Amino acid sequence: MSEKILIIGANGQIGTELVTTLRGIHGAEQVIASDINNPAYAIRHSGPFEFANVLDKDNLHHLFQKHQPTQVYLLAAILSATGEQKPKLAWDLNMNGLLHVLDLAVEFNVAKVFWPSSIAVFGPNSPKQNTPQYCVMDPNTVYGFSKLAGERWCEYYHAKYGLDVRSIRYPGIISWKAAPGGGTTDYAIHIFHEALKTGTYESFLSANTMLPMMYMDDAIRATISLMDAPAENISIRSSYNLAGISFTPEQLAEKVKEHMPEFTITYADNDPRQAIADSWPQSIDDSTAQRDWNWQPEYDINALADTMLKNLKNTLVL
Ligand SMILES: NC(=O)c1ccc[n+]([C@@H]2O[C@H](COP(=O)([O-])OP(=O)(O)OC[C@H]3O[C@@H](n4cnc5c(N)ncnc54)[C@H](O)[C@@H]3O)[C@@H](O)[C@H]2O)c1
């Protein structure tokens, strides 16, 4: 059966790359990109695009009716740092957007739904090292507890309505094609831009803040592997832990210096994102993803730094 795939929140950091990859696999006409904002050139000119606000259920209903998707990816969200500035809006979008999509997926018999969660579901009392799939979870950001509640809703719709909904707790995603969307791990993207533009960078996180990260190609590959896995292999219907690489700003700066010896880094005091980072895990145990759908990351910190610098050198207007 040929797939009809609807991607909501397609213009963002992850959507931009997911749309392109899925259009390459399934054919451009089979992948409908949708967002509340104007799409980038690459999205608009490579296949169908629809404006839609995920909070407008009638609008969304029309989209499902028109396209009868077999798969839906919901990427529209407000991320961790922006969520702390707009807590009620973050709750509304992250929660009601998800509930609208889950309801419509049941109504229109959508075969599979993907919705990303985040390492932000963990909190200050979760184990910091090799954080397990199941442990104390006391997120203290609106973003984190909206994602944790979202995971509960996903598991509930699977149990109650048989909806085949699948999810990953993404770590910080590093990429160069589209700008990051206001998260706590964005420093690990800004550093490459500033290194190339000015040769120096002020990190908003402290030198030794270790966080779980992943290069975009690994994140896209993980997402598609999970969606392609046989339903009987999927043992987790809330959201899978997923690990790539863990590093600190200081370690990443050292990698930049290997390419650009003159690069310098400084560290800001008292940035509000530090408290968010301090409440998150430093590394993740993803053994269930490895077992259920053969997950293995490919990018280490060297490959990540090489790829970021090589591509940004060619695309940044310096
Ligand atoms: N990027 C990361 O590092 C990361 C890490 C963990 C989880 N995630 C999750 O992955 C998903 C995608 O993240 P991203 O980094 O691409 O985010 P992003 O902020 O870059 O993109 C989100 C997109 O949603 C759109 N949008 C906002 N409000 C909308 C609405 N009302 N209706 C329709 N579209 C709307 C925005 O225009 C934007 O294009 C989110 O759920 C996010 O929480 C991302």
XYZ file of C-alpha atoms and ligand atoms in Angstrom:
362
model
C 0.000 0.000 0.000
C 1.363 3.416 -0.831
C 1.664 5.750 2.129
C 0.169 9.244 2.421
C 2.176 11.094 5.035
C 1.146 14.311 6.789
C 3.823 16.265 8.673
C 2.531 18.979 11.024
C 5.096 21.576 12.130
C 7.101 20.758 8.994
C 9.028 24.045 8.775
C 11.098 23.585 11.912
C 14.569 22.232 12.590
C 13.521 18.562 12.415
C 10.588 18.892 10.003
C 12.686 20.476 7.269
C 14.929 17.412 7.132
C 12.245 14.799 7.811
C 10.087 16.089 4.930
C 13.014 15.887 2.497
C 13.981 12.374 3.608
C 10.412 11.030 3.523
C 9.808 12.613 0.082
C 12.946 10.808 -1.114
C 11.591 7.480 0.165
C 7.876 7.713 -0.673
C 7.754 10.259 -3.519
C 7.176 14.006 -3.214
C 3.398 13.908 -3.779
C 2.900 11.378 -0.974
C 4.322 13.671 1.723
C 2.222 16.702 2.694
C 4.125 19.311 4.679
C 2.044 21.568 6.897
C 2.829 24.455 9.240
C 1.312 27.630 10.661
C 4.167 29.669 9.146
C 5.551 30.202 5.659
C 7.657 27.249 4.509
C 11.283 27.469 3.480
C 11.895 27.326 -0.270
C 13.063 23.694 -0.134
C 9.825 22.519 1.484
C 7.394 24.557 -0.631
C 9.009 23.699 -3.946
C 9.655 20.014 -3.393
C 6.051 18.848 -2.839
C 2.614 19.713 -1.413
C 2.320 22.239 1.416
C -0.756 23.225 3.462
C -1.086 26.041 5.985
C -2.710 24.748 9.176
C -2.820 25.648 12.852
C -2.731 22.493 14.964
C -4.783 24.312 17.619
C -7.622 24.878 15.126
C -9.336 21.497 15.133
C -11.745 22.340 12.269
C -8.826 23.383 10.104
C -6.995 20.176 11.004
C -10.121 18.076 10.381
C -10.305 19.512 6.866
C -6.645 18.565 6.311
C -7.204 14.955 7.415
C -10.374 14.713 5.312
C -8.700 16.102 2.207
C -5.533 13.992 2.378
C -6.649 10.833 4.252
C -3.133 10.306 5.662
C -1.892 6.822 6.495
C 0.888 8.266 8.677
C 1.009 11.513 10.655
C 4.096 13.121 12.212
C 3.295 15.864 14.734
C 6.299 18.160 15.212
C 4.609 21.467 16.157
C 5.641 22.393 19.697
C 7.142 25.128 21.848
C 10.577 24.018 23.045
C 12.180 24.192 26.490
C 13.727 27.669 26.666
C 10.884 29.427 24.805
C 8.365 27.471 26.899
C 9.674 29.093 30.085
C 8.962 32.516 28.560
C 5.467 31.527 27.394
C 4.380 28.774 29.809
C 0.617 28.802 29.129
C 1.075 28.923 25.377
C 3.590 26.046 25.586
C 1.132 23.954 27.590
C -1.723 24.784 25.195
C 0.206 23.998 22.006
C 2.095 20.959 23.289
C -0.965 19.387 24.907
C -3.992 20.404 22.839
C -2.094 20.096 19.572
C -1.314 16.485 20.486
C -4.879 15.716 21.620
C -6.317 17.121 18.371
C -4.004 14.924 16.314
C -4.645 11.792 18.411
C -8.439 12.294 18.138
C -8.322 12.854 14.380
C -5.966 9.901 13.914
C -8.570 7.667 15.604
C -11.455 9.219 13.617
C -9.682 8.844 10.253
C -8.132 5.418 10.973
C -4.582 6.682 10.539
C -2.321 3.616 10.534
C 0.637 5.177 12.422
C 1.334 8.387 14.328
C 4.750 9.749 15.344
C 5.087 12.340 18.116
C 8.440 13.255 19.669
C 9.010 13.519 23.374
C 12.288 14.744 24.897
C 14.937 14.138 27.548
C 13.164 17.094 29.234
C 10.707 14.563 30.722
C 13.385 13.834 33.335
C 13.940 16.107 36.313
C 16.311 16.918 39.176
C 15.600 13.641 40.985
C 15.999 11.389 37.947
C 19.342 9.524 37.809
C 21.794 11.697 35.839
C 24.039 8.995 34.382
C 22.734 6.382 31.995
C 19.193 7.524 32.837
C 16.943 4.467 32.558
C 13.694 4.179 30.610
C 11.733 3.905 33.866
C 12.747 5.978 36.902
C 11.658 8.975 38.991
C 10.455 11.655 36.579
C 9.878 15.095 38.110
C 10.373 17.597 35.234
C 10.278 21.204 36.434
C 9.837 22.984 33.086
C 6.492 23.449 31.337
C 8.060 21.859 28.275
C 9.162 18.821 30.312
C 5.863 18.189 31.992
C 3.892 18.824 28.804
C 6.023 16.115 27.160
C 5.574 13.748 30.094
C 1.784 14.254 30.014
C 1.913 13.784 26.226
C 3.654 10.431 26.671
C 0.878 9.335 29.023
C -1.754 10.372 26.434
C 0.052 8.425 23.675
C 0.137 5.267 25.779
C -3.521 5.818 26.690
C -4.697 6.187 23.067
C -2.798 3.025 22.177
C -4.350 1.071 25.056
C -7.866 2.486 24.738
C -8.330 2.972 20.967
C -5.618 0.706 19.536
C -3.917 3.716 17.903
C -0.436 2.785 16.638
C 1.373 5.793 18.096
C 5.166 5.738 18.380
C 7.527 8.124 20.095
C 11.164 8.905 20.895
C 12.607 11.021 23.703
C 14.965 13.013 21.472
C 18.154 14.369 23.016
C 19.421 17.786 21.794
C 19.451 17.619 17.996
C 22.384 19.219 16.165
C 22.006 20.256 12.521
C 22.972 22.930 10.026
C 20.110 23.093 7.477
C 17.430 24.896 9.541
C 17.747 27.075 12.644
C 17.082 25.508 16.055
C 13.716 26.268 17.659
C 14.549 27.699 21.113
C 15.872 24.760 23.141
C 18.411 24.417 25.950
C 20.864 22.504 23.749
C 20.929 25.178 20.981
C 24.407 26.340 22.120
C 25.823 23.262 20.347
C 24.549 24.696 17.027
C 25.269 28.398 17.689
C 28.899 27.574 18.504
C 29.586 26.453 14.911
C 27.880 29.495 13.369
C 29.759 31.934 15.608
C 33.084 30.120 15.181
C 32.828 30.616 11.427
C 31.419 34.153 11.567
C 33.465 35.726 14.385
C 35.972 33.136 15.656
C 34.575 33.364 19.183
C 31.468 32.255 21.081
C 29.878 32.942 24.468
C 28.199 29.735 25.610
C 25.006 30.211 27.619
C 25.765 26.923 29.404
C 28.781 26.473 31.687
C 31.962 24.701 30.530
C 31.184 21.377 32.248
C 27.467 21.021 31.494
C 27.219 17.504 30.075
C 24.061 16.826 28.032
C 22.817 14.067 25.699
C 22.970 15.150 22.036
C 22.533 13.648 18.577
C 23.393 14.628 15.017
C 20.293 15.196 12.850
C 20.963 12.313 10.428
C 20.929 9.874 13.354
C 17.677 11.412 14.660
C 15.976 11.087 11.258
C 17.237 7.517 10.854
C 15.993 6.614 14.350
C 12.573 8.122 13.617
C 12.145 6.222 10.350
C 13.490 2.959 11.869
C 10.959 3.206 14.683
C 8.114 3.937 12.237
C 9.165 1.018 9.990
C 9.494 -1.506 12.834
C 6.825 -4.245 13.024
C 4.113 -3.265 15.539
C 4.771 -6.400 17.596
C 8.345 -5.224 18.266
C 7.192 -1.960 19.830
C 7.176 -2.637 23.567
C 6.997 1.021 24.634
C 3.957 3.110 23.760
C 4.857 6.110 25.893
C 8.250 7.099 24.436
C 11.618 5.421 23.878
C 14.856 6.617 25.477
C 17.357 7.325 22.689
C 21.082 8.008 23.017
C 23.616 9.507 20.637
C 26.618 11.282 22.170
C 27.084 13.182 25.444
C 29.480 16.136 25.675
C 30.071 19.469 27.414
C 30.518 22.947 25.855
C 34.223 22.728 26.714
C 34.611 19.383 24.921
C 32.756 20.707 21.867
C 34.910 23.858 21.852
C 38.022 21.630 21.819
C 36.694 19.915 18.685
C 36.096 23.284 17.019
C 39.672 24.290 17.932
C 41.022 21.187 16.180
C 39.660 22.714 12.951
C 40.140 26.397 13.879
C 43.028 26.750 16.374
C 42.318 30.486 16.854
C 38.733 29.866 18.078
C 37.962 31.087 21.618
C 35.032 30.397 23.925
C 33.702 32.212 27.017
C 30.878 31.230 29.344
C 27.920 33.386 30.448
C 26.899 33.707 34.099
C 23.315 33.209 35.222
C 21.635 32.310 31.959
C 18.175 30.870 32.770
C 18.867 27.901 30.480
C 21.581 26.680 32.884
C 18.971 25.660 35.476
C 17.056 23.709 32.822
C 20.223 21.917 31.697
C 21.142 21.121 35.318
C 17.799 19.347 35.781
C 18.346 17.040 32.780
C 20.250 13.747 32.365
C 23.878 13.665 31.294
C 23.627 10.350 29.455
C 20.796 8.015 28.471
C 20.266 4.247 28.646
C 18.580 3.333 25.354
C 18.904 -0.452 25.599
C 15.190 -0.981 24.852
C 15.441 0.904 21.539
C 18.547 -1.160 20.700
C 16.648 -4.370 21.450
C 13.263 -3.502 19.895
C 14.320 -1.859 16.628
C 18.109 -2.344 16.435
C 19.009 1.255 17.243
C 22.706 2.259 16.940
C 23.934 5.863 16.472
C 26.539 6.567 13.779
C 27.823 10.052 14.614
C 30.375 10.622 17.386
C 31.560 14.109 18.424
C 34.321 14.101 15.766
C 31.966 13.254 12.903
C 29.448 15.790 14.220
C 31.982 18.656 14.381
C 33.473 17.772 10.961
C 30.055 17.645 9.308
C 28.762 20.851 10.904
C 31.827 22.908 9.993
C 32.134 21.523 6.465
C 28.486 22.204 5.606
C 28.173 25.580 7.327
C 31.347 26.803 5.596
C 29.593 26.180 2.281
C 26.207 27.673 3.215
C 26.749 30.522 5.711
C 26.913 34.028 4.314
C 30.033 35.163 6.164
N 15.231 20.022 18.154
C 15.524 19.352 19.269
O 16.658 19.363 19.743
C 14.441 18.539 19.945
C 14.789 17.774 21.075
C 13.796 17.054 21.722
C 12.495 17.050 21.208
N 12.192 17.803 20.105
C 10.797 17.798 19.638
O 10.734 17.591 18.239
C 9.639 18.327 17.677
C 10.140 19.223 16.564
O 11.145 20.089 17.091
P 11.884 21.187 16.209
O 13.209 21.396 16.845
O 11.785 20.879 14.773
O 10.977 22.460 16.570
P 10.912 23.875 15.809
O 10.526 24.902 16.822
O 12.130 24.084 15.003
O 9.685 23.647 14.806
C 8.356 23.608 15.211
C 7.474 23.985 14.042
O 6.116 23.996 14.490
C 5.461 25.098 13.874
N 4.303 25.493 14.678
C 4.295 26.237 15.818
N 3.031 26.408 16.234
C 2.234 25.760 15.363
C 0.828 25.587 15.274
N -0.006 26.131 16.168
N 0.331 24.853 14.233
C 1.178 24.295 13.318
N 2.519 24.457 13.352
C 3.036 25.182 14.363
C 6.516 26.198 13.807
O 6.204 27.179 12.819
C 7.772 25.388 13.479
O 7.973 25.313 12.080
C 8.993 19.069 18.861
O 7.941 18.309 19.373
C 10.114 19.132 19.873
O 9.609 19.230 21.184
C 13.135 18.544 19.471
